[in-house]
Structure formats: C-alpha cells, structure tokens
mmCIF file of C-alpha atoms in Angstrom:
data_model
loop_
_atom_site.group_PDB
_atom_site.id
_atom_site.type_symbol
_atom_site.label_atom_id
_atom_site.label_comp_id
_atom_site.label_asym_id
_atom_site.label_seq_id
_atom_site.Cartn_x
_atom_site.Cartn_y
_atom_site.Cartn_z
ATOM 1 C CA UNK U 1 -17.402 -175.695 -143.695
ATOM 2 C CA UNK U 2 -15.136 -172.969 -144.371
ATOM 3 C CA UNK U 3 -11.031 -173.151 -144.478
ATOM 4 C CA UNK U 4 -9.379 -172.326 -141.272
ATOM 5 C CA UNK U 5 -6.634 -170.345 -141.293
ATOM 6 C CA UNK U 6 -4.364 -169.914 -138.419
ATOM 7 C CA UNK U 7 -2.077 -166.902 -137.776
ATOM 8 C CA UNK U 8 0.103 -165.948 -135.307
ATOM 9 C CA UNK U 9 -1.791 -165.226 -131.948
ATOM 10 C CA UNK U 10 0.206 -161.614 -131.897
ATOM 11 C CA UNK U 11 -2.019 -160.707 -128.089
ATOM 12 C CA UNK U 12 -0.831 -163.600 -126.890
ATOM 13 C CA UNK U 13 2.762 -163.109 -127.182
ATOM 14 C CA UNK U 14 1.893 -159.370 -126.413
ATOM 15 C CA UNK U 15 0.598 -160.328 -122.769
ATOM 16 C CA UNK U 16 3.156 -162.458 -122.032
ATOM 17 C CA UNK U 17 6.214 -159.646 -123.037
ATOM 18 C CA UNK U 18 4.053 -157.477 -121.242
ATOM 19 C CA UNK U 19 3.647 -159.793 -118.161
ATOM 20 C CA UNK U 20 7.396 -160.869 -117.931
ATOM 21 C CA UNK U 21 8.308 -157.044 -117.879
ATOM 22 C CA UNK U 22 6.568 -155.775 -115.216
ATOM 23 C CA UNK U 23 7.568 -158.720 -113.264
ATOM 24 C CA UNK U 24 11.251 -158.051 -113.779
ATOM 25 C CA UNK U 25 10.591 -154.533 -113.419
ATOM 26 C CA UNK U 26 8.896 -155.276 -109.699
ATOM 27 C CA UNK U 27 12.114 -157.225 -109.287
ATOM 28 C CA UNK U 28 14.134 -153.747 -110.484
ATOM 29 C CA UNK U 29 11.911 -152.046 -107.960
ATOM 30 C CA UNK U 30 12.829 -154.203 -104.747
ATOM 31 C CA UNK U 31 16.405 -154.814 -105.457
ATOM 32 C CA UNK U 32 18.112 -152.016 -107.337
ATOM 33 C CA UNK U 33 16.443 -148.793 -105.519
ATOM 34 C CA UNK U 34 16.471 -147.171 -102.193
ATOM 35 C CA UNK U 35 12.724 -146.245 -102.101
ATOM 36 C CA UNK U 36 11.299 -147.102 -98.383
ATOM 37 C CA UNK U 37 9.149 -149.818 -97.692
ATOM 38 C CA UNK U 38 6.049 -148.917 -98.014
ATOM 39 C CA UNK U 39 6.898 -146.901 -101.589
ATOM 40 C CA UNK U 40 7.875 -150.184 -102.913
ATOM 41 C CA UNK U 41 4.941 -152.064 -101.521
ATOM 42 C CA UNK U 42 2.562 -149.582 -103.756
ATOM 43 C CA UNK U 43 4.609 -149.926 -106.591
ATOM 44 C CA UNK U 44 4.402 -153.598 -106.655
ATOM 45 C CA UNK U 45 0.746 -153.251 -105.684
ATOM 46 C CA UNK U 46 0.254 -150.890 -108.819
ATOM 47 C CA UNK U 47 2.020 -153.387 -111.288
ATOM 48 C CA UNK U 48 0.378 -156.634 -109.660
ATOM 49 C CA UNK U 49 -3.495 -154.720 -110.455
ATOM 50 C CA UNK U 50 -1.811 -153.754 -114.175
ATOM 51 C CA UNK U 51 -0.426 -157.476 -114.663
ATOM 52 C CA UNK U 52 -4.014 -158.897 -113.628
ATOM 53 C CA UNK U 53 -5.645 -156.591 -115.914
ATOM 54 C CA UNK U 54 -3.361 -158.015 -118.959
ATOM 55 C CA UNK U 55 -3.992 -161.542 -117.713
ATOM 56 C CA UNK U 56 -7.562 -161.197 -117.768
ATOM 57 C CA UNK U 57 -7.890 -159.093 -121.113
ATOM 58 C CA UNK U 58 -4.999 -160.816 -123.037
ATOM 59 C CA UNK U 59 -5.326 -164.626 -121.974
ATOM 60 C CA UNK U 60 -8.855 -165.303 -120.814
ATOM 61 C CA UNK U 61 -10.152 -163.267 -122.754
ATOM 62 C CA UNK U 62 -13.356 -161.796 -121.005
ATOM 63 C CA UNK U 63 -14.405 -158.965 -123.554
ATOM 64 C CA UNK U 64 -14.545 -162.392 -126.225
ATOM 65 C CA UNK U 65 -18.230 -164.017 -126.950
ATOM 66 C CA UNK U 66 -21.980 -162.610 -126.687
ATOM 67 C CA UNK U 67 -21.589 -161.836 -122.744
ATOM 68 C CA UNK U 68 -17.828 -159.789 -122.800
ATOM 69 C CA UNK U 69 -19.354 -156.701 -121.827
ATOM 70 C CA UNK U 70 -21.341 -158.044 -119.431
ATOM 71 C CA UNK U 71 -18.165 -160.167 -117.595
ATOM 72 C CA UNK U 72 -16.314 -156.621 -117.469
ATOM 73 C CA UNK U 73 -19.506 -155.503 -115.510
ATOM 74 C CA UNK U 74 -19.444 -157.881 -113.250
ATOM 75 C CA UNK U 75 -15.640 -157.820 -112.667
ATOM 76 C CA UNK U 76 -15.934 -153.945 -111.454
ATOM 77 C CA UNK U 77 -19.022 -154.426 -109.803
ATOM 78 C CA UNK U 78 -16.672 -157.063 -107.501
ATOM 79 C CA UNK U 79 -13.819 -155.276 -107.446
ATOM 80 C CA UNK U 80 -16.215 -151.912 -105.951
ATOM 81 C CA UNK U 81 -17.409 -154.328 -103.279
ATOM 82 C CA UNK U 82 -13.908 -155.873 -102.544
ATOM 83 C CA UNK U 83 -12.936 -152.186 -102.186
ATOM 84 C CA UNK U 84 -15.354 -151.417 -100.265
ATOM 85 C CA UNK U 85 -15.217 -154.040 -97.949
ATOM 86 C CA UNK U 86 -11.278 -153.819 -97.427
ATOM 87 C CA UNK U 87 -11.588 -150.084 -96.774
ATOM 88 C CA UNK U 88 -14.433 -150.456 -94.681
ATOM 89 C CA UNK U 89 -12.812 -152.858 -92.441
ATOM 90 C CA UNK U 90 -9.731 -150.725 -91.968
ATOM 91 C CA UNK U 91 -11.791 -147.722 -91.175
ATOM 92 C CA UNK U 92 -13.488 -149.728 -88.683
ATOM 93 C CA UNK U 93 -10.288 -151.097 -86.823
ATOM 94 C CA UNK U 94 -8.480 -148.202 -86.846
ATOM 95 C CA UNK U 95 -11.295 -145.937 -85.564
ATOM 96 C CA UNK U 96 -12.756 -148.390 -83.272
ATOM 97 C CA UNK U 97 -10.041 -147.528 -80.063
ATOM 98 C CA UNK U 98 -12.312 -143.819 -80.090
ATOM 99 C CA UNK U 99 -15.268 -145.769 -78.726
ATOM 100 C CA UNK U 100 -13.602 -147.407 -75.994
#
C-alpha cells in the first residue's frame, strides 16, 4: 500500500470563500442599492446559477472519477430541457389570450 499524504484541501476552502461572497454580495445587492425590483431579482438570479456552479464543481465534485465528463453532459443536457420547458410555458401563457 502506498503512504497517504494529506494536504490542505485548498478548492475546498476556495468554494466556500467563494460561496460566502456572493451571498453577502446578494445581500449588498438587496439592501444597500436603489436598483428596481426586477434588476435585483436578475442579479440574485445571476449569482444563485454562479454559486450552484461552484457548489457542484468545488464540493461534489462532478468532473472527479471515470464518468466526470459524462455528469457535465448530462447536467446541460437538463438544464437545456429545464430551459426549455420554463420558456416554453411562459410563451404559452402569455400568448395564449390571442386565441381566445
């Protein structure tokens, strides 16, 4: 068996520094500017998409083992169809009063 030797898991502490900072800086966003509703809303959107990406990359690792690749594959082909489906389903609604 060969020695193990354990370092300091540097990524780790990386995506949680990361993580804790855009959450305060979503906090910045809300509470210390006059941007209008719906400006804040997208910037909170925009660091919520950013945060999952660190969580998934930094502390579950997906790119790790023989399938990474693959799992990042999968992940956008889901996130296309989630799209998809969302903006479907608003176009829908909001078109459907022409019909009537």
């Amino acid at each position: 068996m060969s020695a193990h030797t354990s370092r300091f898991p540097w990524n780790l502490l990386v995506g949680f520094v990361l993580s804790i900072a855009l959450t305060l800086l979503a906090v910045f966003v809300t509470f210390y500017t006059d941007f209008s509703s719906s400006v804040i809303l997208w910037i909170i959107g925009a660091f919520a998409i950013f945060q999952a990406i660190i969580q998934l990359f930094m502390f579950m690792h997906v790119t790790e083992g023989k399938e990474g690749i693959i799992n990042v594959i999968n992940i956008v082909n889901s996130m296309i169809l989630a799209l998809i489906i969302i903006f479907g389903t608003i176009w829908v609604l909001t078109s459907g009063h022409a019909a009537m």
